[in-house]
XYZ file of C-alpha atoms in Angstrom:
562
model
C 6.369 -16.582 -0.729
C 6.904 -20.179 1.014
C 6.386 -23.029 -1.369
C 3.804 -25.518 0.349
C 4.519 -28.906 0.138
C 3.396 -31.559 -2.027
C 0.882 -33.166 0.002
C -0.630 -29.736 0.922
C -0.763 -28.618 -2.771
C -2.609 -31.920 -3.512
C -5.026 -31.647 -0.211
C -5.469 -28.052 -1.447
C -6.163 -28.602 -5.493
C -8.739 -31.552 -4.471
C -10.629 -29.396 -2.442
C -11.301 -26.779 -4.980
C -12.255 -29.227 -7.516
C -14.834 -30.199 -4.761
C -15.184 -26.306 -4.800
C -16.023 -26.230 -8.336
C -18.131 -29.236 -8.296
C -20.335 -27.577 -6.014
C -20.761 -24.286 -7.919
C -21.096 -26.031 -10.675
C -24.319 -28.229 -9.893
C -25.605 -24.507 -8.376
C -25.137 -22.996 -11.351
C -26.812 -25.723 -13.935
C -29.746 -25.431 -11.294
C -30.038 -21.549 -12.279
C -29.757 -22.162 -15.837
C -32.369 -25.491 -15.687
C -35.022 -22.173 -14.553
C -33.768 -20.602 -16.924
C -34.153 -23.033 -19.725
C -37.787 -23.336 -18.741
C -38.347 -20.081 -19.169
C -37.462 -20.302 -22.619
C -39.728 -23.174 -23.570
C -42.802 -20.780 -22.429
C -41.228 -18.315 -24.017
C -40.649 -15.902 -21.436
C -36.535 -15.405 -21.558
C -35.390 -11.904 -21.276
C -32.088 -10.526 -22.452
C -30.679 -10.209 -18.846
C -31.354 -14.053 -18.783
C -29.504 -14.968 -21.694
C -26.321 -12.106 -20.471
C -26.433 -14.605 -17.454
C -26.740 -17.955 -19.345
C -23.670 -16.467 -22.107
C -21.660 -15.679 -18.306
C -21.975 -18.585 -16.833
C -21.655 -20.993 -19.438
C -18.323 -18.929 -20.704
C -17.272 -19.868 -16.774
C -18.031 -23.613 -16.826
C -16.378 -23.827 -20.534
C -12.979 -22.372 -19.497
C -12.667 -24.102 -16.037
C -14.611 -27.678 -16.542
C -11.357 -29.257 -18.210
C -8.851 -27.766 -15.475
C -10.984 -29.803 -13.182
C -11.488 -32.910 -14.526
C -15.021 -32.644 -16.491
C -13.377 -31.817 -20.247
C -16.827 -33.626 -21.606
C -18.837 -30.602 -19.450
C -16.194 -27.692 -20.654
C -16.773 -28.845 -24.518
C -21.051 -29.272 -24.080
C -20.521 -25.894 -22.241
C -18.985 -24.189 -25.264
C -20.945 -25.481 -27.837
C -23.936 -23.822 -25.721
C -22.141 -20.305 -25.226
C -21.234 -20.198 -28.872
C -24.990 -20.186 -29.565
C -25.325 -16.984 -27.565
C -22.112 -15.496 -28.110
C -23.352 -13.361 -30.760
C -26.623 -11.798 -29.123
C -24.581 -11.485 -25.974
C -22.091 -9.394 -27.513
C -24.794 -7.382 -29.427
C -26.663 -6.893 -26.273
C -23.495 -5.584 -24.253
C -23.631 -3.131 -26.182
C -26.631 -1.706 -25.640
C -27.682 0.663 -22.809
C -31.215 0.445 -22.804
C -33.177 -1.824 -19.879
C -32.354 -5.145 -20.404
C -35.930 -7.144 -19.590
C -37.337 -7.165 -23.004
C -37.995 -11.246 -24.086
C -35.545 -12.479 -26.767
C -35.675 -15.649 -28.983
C -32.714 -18.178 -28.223
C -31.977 -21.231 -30.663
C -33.701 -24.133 -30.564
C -32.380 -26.547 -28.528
C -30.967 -24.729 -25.998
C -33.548 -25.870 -23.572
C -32.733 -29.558 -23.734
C -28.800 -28.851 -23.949
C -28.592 -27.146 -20.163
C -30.754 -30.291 -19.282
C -28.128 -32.381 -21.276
C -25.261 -30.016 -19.202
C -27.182 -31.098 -15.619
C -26.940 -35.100 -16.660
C -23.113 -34.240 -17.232
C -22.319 -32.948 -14.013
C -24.096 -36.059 -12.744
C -22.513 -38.702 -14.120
C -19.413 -37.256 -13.932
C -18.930 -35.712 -10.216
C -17.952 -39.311 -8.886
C -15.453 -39.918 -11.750
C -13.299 -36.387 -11.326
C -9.527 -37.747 -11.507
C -6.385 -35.691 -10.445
C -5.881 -33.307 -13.309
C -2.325 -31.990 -11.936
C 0.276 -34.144 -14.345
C 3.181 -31.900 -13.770
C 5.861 -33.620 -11.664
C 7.992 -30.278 -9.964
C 10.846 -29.701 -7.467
C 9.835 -27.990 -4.766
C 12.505 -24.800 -5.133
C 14.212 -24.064 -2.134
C 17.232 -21.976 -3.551
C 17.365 -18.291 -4.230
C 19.239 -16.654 -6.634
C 20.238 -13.340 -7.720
C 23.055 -10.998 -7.542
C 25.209 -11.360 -4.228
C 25.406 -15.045 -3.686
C 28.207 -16.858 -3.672
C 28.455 -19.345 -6.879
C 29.799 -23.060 -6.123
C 31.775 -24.801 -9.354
C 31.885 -28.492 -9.774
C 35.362 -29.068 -11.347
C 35.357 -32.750 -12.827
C 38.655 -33.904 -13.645
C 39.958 -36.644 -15.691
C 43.314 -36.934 -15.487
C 44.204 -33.358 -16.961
C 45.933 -30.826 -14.342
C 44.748 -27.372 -15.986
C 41.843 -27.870 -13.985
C 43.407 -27.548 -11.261
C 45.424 -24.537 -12.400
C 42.255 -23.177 -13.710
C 40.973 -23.202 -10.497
C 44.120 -21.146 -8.548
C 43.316 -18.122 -11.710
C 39.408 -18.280 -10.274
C 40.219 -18.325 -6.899
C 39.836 -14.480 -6.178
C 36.270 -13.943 -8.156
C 35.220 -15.823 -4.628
C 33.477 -18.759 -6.374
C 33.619 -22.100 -4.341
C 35.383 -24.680 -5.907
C 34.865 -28.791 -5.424
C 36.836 -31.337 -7.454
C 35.716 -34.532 -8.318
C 37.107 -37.523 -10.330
C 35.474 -38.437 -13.423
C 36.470 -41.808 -13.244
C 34.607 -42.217 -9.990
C 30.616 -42.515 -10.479
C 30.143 -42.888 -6.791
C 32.422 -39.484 -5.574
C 30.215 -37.306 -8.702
C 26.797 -38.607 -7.975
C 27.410 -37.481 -4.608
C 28.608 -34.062 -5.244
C 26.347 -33.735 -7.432
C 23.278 -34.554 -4.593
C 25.346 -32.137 -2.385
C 25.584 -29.311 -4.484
C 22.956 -26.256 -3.054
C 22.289 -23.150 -3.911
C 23.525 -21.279 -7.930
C 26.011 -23.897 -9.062
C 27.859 -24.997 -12.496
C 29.931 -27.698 -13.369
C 32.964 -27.306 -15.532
C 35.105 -29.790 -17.381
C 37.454 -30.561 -19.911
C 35.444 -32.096 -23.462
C 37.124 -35.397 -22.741
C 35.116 -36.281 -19.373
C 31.845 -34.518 -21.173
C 30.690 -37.817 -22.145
C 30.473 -39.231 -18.792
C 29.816 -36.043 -17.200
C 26.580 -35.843 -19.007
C 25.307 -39.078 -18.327
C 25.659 -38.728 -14.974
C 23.948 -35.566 -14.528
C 20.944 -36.365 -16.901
C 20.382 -39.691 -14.571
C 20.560 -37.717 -11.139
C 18.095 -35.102 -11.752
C 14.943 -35.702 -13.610
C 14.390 -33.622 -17.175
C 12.198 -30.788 -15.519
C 14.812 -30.460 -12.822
C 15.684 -26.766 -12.388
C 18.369 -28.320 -10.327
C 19.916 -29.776 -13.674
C 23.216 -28.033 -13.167
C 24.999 -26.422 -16.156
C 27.950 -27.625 -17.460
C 30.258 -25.575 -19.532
C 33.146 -27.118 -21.283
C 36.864 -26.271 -22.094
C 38.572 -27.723 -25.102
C 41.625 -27.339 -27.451
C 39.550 -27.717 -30.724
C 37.871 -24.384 -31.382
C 36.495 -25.319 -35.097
C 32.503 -25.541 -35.822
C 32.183 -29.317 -36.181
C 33.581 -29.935 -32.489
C 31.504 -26.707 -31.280
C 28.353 -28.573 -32.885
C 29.659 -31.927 -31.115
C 29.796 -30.180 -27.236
C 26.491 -27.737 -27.608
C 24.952 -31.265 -28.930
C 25.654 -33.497 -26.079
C 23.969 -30.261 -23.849
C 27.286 -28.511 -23.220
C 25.538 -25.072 -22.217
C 29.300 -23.189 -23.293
C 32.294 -23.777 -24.698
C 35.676 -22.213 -24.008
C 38.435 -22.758 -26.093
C 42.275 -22.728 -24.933
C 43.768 -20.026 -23.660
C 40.739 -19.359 -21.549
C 39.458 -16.392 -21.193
C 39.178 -16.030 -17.584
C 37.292 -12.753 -17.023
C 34.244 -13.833 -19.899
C 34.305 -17.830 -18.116
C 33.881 -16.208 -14.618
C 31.154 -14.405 -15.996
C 29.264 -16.804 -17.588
C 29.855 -19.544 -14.477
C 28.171 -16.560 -12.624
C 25.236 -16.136 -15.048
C 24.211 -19.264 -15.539
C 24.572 -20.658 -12.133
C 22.252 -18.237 -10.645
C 19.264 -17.955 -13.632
C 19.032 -21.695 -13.008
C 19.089 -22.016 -9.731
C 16.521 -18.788 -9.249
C 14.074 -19.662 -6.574
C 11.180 -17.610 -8.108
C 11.311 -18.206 -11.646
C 8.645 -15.337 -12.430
C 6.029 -13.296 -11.151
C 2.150 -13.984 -13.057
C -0.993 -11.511 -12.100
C -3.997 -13.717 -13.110
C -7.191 -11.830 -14.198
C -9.730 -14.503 -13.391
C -13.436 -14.233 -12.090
C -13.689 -17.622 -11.334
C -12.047 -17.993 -7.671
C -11.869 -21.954 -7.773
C -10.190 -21.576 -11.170
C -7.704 -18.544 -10.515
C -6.808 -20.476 -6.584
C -6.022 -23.729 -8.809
C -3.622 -21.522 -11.461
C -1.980 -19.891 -8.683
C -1.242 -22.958 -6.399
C 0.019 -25.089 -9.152
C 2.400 -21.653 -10.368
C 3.451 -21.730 -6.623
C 4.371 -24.920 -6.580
C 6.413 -25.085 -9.132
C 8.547 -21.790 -7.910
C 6.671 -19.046 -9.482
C 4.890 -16.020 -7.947
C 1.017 -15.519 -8.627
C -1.668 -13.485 -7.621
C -5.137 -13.124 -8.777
C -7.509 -10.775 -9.216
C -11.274 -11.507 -9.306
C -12.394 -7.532 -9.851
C -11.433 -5.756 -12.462
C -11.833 -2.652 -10.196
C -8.912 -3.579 -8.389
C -6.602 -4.061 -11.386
C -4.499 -1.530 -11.461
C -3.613 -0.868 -8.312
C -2.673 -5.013 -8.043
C -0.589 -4.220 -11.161
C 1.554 -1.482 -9.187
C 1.696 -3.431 -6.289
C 2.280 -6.597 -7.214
C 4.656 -5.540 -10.629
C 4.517 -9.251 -12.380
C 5.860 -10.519 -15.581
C 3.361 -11.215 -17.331
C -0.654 -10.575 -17.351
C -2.830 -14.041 -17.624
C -6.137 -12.870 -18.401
C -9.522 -14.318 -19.783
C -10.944 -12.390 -22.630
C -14.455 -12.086 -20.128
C -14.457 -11.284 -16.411
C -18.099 -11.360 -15.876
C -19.372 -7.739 -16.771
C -16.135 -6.369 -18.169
C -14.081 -7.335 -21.221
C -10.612 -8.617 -21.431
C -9.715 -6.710 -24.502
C -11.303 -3.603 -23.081
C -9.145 -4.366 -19.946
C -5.919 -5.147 -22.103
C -6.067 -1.492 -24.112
C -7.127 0.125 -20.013
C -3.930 -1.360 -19.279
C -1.785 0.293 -21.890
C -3.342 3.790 -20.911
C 0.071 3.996 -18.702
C 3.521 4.215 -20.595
C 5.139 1.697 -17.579
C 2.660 -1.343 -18.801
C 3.116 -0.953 -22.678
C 5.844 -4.240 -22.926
C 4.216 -5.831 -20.151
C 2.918 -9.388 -21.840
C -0.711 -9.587 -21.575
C -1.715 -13.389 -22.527
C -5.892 -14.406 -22.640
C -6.006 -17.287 -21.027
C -9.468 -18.384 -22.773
C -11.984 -21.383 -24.070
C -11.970 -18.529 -27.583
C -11.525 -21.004 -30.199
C -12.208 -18.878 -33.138
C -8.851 -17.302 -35.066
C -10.431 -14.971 -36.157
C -11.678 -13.662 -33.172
C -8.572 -14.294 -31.303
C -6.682 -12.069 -34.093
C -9.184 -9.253 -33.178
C -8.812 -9.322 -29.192
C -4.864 -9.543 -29.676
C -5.018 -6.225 -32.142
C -6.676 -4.362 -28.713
C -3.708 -4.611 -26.536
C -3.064 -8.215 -25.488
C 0.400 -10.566 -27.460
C -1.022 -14.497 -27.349
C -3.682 -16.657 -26.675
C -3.665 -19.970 -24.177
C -6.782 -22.169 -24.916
C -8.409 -23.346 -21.936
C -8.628 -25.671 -20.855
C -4.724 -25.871 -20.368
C -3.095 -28.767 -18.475
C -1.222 -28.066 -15.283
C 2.009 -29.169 -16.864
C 1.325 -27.098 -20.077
C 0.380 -23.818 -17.667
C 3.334 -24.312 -15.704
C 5.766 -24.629 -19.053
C 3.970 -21.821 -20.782
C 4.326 -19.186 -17.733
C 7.837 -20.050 -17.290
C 9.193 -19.605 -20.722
C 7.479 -16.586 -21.033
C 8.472 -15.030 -17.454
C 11.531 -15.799 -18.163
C 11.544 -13.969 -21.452
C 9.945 -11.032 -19.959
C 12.776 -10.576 -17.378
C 15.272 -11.116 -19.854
C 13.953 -7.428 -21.955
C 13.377 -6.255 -18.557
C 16.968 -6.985 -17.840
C 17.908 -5.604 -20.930
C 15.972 -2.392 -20.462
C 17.174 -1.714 -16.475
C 20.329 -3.157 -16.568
C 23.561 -1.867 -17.669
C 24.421 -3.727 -21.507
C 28.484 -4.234 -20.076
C 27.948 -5.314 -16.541
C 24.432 -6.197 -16.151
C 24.546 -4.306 -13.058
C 21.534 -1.829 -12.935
C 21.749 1.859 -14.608
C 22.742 4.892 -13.126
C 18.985 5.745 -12.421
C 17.701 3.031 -10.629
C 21.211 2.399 -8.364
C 20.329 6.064 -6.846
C 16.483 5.020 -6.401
C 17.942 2.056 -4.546
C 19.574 4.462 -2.019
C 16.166 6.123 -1.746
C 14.434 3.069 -0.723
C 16.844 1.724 1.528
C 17.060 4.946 3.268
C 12.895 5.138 3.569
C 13.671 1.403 5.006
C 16.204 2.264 7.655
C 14.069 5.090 9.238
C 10.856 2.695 9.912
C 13.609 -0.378 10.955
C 16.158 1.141 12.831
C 18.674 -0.715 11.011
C 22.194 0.796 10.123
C 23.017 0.940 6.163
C 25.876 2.169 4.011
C 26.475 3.428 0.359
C 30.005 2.541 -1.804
C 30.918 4.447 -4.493
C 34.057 2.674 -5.759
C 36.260 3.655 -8.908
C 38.931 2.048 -10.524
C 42.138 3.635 -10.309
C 44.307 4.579 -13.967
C 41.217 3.689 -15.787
C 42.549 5.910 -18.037
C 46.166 4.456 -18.813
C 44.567 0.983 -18.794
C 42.273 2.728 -22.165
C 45.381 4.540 -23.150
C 47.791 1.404 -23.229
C 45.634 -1.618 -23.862
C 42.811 -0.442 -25.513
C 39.315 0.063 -24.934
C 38.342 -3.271 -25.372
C 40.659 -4.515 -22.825
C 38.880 -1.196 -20.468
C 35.892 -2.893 -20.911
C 37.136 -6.600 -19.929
C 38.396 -4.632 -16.560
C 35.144 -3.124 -15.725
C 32.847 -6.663 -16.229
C 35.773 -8.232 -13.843
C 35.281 -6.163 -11.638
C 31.061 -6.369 -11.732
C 31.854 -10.051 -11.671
C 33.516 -10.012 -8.618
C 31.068 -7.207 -6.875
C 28.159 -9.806 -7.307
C 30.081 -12.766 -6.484
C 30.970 -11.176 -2.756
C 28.511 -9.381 -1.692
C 25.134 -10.740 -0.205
C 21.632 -11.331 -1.993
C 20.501 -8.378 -0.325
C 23.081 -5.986 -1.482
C 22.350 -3.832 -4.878
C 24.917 -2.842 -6.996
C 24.916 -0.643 -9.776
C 27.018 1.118 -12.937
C 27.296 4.541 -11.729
C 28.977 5.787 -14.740
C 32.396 4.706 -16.757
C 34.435 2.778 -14.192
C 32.539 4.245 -10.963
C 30.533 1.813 -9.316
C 27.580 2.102 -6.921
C 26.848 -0.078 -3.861
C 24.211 -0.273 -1.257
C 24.724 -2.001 1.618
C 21.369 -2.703 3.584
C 21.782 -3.935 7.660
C 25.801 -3.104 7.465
C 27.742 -0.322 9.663
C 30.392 1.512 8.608
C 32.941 -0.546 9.693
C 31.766 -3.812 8.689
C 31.309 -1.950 4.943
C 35.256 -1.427 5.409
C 36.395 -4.244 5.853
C 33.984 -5.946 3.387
C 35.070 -3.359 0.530
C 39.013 -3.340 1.535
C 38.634 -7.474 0.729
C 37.069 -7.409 -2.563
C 39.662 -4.479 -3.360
C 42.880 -6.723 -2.353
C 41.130 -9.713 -4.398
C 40.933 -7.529 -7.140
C 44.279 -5.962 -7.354
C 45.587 -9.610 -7.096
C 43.607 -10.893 -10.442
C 45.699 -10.670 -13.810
C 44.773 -9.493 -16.874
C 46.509 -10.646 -20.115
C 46.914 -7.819 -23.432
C 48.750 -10.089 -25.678
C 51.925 -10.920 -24.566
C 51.687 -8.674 -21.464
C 49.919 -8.727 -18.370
C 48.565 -5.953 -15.969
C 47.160 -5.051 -12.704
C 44.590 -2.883 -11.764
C 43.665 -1.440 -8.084
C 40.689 0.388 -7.211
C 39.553 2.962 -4.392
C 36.444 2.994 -2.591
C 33.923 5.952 -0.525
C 31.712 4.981 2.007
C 28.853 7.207 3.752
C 26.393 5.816 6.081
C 23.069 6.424 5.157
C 21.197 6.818 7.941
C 23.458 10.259 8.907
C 21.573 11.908 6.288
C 18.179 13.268 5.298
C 17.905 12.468 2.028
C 19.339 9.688 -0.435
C 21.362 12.606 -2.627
C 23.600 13.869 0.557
C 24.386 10.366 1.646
C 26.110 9.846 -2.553
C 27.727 12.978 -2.572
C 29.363 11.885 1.048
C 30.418 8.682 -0.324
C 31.586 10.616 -3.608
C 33.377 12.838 -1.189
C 35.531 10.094 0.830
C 36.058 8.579 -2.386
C 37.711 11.777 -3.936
C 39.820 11.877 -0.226
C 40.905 8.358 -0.898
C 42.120 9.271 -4.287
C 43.659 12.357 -2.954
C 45.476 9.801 -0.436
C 46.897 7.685 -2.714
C 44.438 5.659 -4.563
C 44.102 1.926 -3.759
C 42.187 1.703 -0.558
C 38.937 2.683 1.178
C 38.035 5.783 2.772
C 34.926 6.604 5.226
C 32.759 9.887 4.970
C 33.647 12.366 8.041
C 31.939 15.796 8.526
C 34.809 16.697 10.444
């Protein structure tokens, strides 16, 4: 989805607080009738399901729109229903029989009515937060740009000829020069990372923390390299905000990795993916805009009826729900939810006025895994969804992705070939599948060791996501085979891209103690769209694979039913 801009958000969030304003005034009209009702003693336990609804509504939403005084008379009123309500949603009997409300009641809707009043002309802007419109997309297949910042120490350099064939893009910059960094810095787009040796960390710091502002997501990572490997000096760099540390002799392989990994989970142009459960629509439009703006996904859903099939659609993050959307119950919704194994770790949060613990304790035991008190500040919502997306996707990532390579599992690489076949036959488009292996895995087990196997294989992943495009999908087949899928690519553009990450692998160098190695690896590749199904088109790229092998190893072969 395409961030708005600033001045659009604003136009957009002042106009629903006029929204709200306006529903509002209708709303303490219908309760005013109401409230007169009870002084003659004629309110009837529909009235006061309405009067506990709508007074739950202005509670939760007043303070996100500028009335806080209106939200806290609001909930003082609903608490004095809250327990009739509940006992009388319970019931299914006819719900016109008179009931007795508290005294006072009457006078506090008038009280509510004065409220909205005198404070309509004095609603302020309630959105604090202060965020970057993102305009940089990140995930697997996007080439990773590394800030080297020298001060007068040549490894960096050298450091930089060993990198050279994962395919990152390299810039270096004197340390000693505030001007030439700043800039760089400003130019830098896109996943990025800045490495440097711990004696420019100082100034590299500094100079980073003053060109982006704190709640940057463009606040590039810096990694540092150093000679002094003991715990005081580790404490020293991860204190000044070093986000790594490598000791001398680098591991190149692990560093390439985490450049990789960091770069791109902070430069991630959606930074989650929220499904609000809301029934007020000025309320759930102001959540979503201000998650928009600040580079996260949201949707919202109004009627409950409509839940799950927004949930399967939609497949978000996390679940922001109020613990009452008008008839229906949030906890009822929360355990609904759970009824399908896919949704039991899905984070279900209430976002709700619910101020008691002890109630809170009771709707979290039905499903849901935290509370958010409303009213919550734009800044606060915005800080709370992203921590939490971001932990969500992290045990997602840990339950779809391969532990080693962080490439996706065997299962959901083939479903990939599925889908982009399905895709191809309503587009037109050409596509291709890779299955690549690397050759001798064995003998590299056999000599080096397994651990040394395994340092191979995340190379190699590193270097797959590093060169191929955002769009591309690579996955852990099994052991040291490899799956690719290769969306809006013919077969002979697939070549050519496969038969250059293959001679930039066999050219990297991998150290064993005092030894060093080579490894090559050989490559199948089947268009998809010659076959009917997503299984054929694998076993044809299995098949060319096994013919390159056959061939000689160390090289790429294309599928031919000849």
């Amino acid at each position: 989805m395409a961030l708005e801009s600033t001045g659009k958000i604003s136009s957009r969030l002042e106009m629903l607080r006029q929204r709200f304003l306006e529903r509002a005034k209708e709303d303490i009209e219908h309760l005013r009738a109401l409230a007169e009702k009870t002084r003659r003693g004629e309110f009837s336990a529909d009235g006061l399901l309405f009067c506990y609804q709508s007074l739950h509504r202005l509670s939760g939403s007043a303070g996100t729109f500028g009335l806080p005084e209106l939200g806290e008379a609001a909930k003082a009123l609903e608490k004095q229903l809250k327990g009739q309500a509940e006992e009388l949603g319970s019931l299914d009997d006819t719900l016109t029989h008179p009931v007795d409300i508290p005294a006072g009641f009457a006078d506090g809707i008038d009280a509510l009515a004065e409220l909205v009043e005198v404070k309509s002309q004095a609603i302020e802007q309630s959105s604090s937060f202060s965020e970057e419109p993102a305009t940089y997309k990140g995930s697997q297949g996007m080439q990773v740009s590394v800030l080297l910042v020298e001060k007068g120490d040549e490894r960096l350099a050298i450091l930089e000829k060993e990198m050279a064939p994962y395919g990152f893009s390299f810039t270096s910059v004197s340390c000693d020069d505030d001007g030439a960094l700043g800039n760089a810095l400003g130019e830098v787009r896109g996943a990025a990372a800045i490495l440097c040796r711990e004696s420019a960390l100082s100034d590299v710091m500094s100079l980073r923390n003053t060109s982006f502002e704190e709640s940057s997501r463009r606040r590039l990572p810096v990694i540092c390299l150093g000679s002094d490997d003991s715990f005081q000096n580790r404490y020293r760099v991860a204190e000044a905000g070093a986000f790594a540390f490598f000791p001398d002799p680098v591991d190149i392989p692990e560093l390439a990795e985490r450049i990789e990994s960091l770069a791109i989970e902070r430069s991630a142009n959606v930074q989650g993916r929220v499904l609000i459960v809301e029934d007020d629509a000025e309320l759930a439009e102001h959540y979503c805009l201000v998650l928009q703006a600040a580079g996260i996904e949201a949707q919202a859903v109004s009627e409950p009826l409509h839940l799950m099939s927004n949930l399967a659609d939609f497949e978000p993050d996390i679940v922001l729900m109020d613990v009452q959307i008008g008839e229906y119950s949030g906890v009822t919704l929360a355990r609904l939810i759970r009824f399908e194994p896919r949704w039991l770790s899905l984070p279900i949060i209430y976002l709700s006025s619910e101020d008691d613990p002890e109630n809170q304790l009771e709707a979290l035991s039905k499903g849901a895994d935290e509370f958010l008190m409303k009213p919550v500040s734009d800044s606060y919502l915005v800080r709370s969804v992203r921590i939490r997306c971001y932990r969500a996707r992290q045990l997602s990532e840990l339950m779809n992705r391969d532990s080693l390579t962080g490439l996706l599992k065997h299962s959901l690489i083939k479903e990939e070939v599925e889908k982009e076949l399905a895709r191809c036959r309503r587009s037109g488009d050409r596509s291709c599948v890779v299955m690549l292996d690397l050759d001798h895995f064995k003998a590299v087990n056999d000599t080096w060791g397994h651990s040394q196997g395994d340092i191979v294989i995340r190379t190699l992943a590193n270097l797959l996501r590093n060169r191929l495009r955002e769009t591309d999908m690579i996955g852990r087949y099994g052991g040291e085979e490899f799956l690719v899928v290769l969306p809006e690519c013919d077969v002979s553009s697939a070549k050519e891209l496969i038969r250059g990450i293959g001679e930039s692998f066999s050219e990297l160098s991998f150290v064993a103690g005092e030894s060093n190695y080579q490894v090559t690896l050989s490559a199948g590749i089947a268009a998809i769209n010659d076959f009917t199904n997503g299984e054929d088109a694998l076993n044809a790229a299995d098949q060319a694979l096994y013919e390159r092998k056959r061939g000689g190893r160390n090289g790429v072969t294309v599928y031919s039913s000849k």
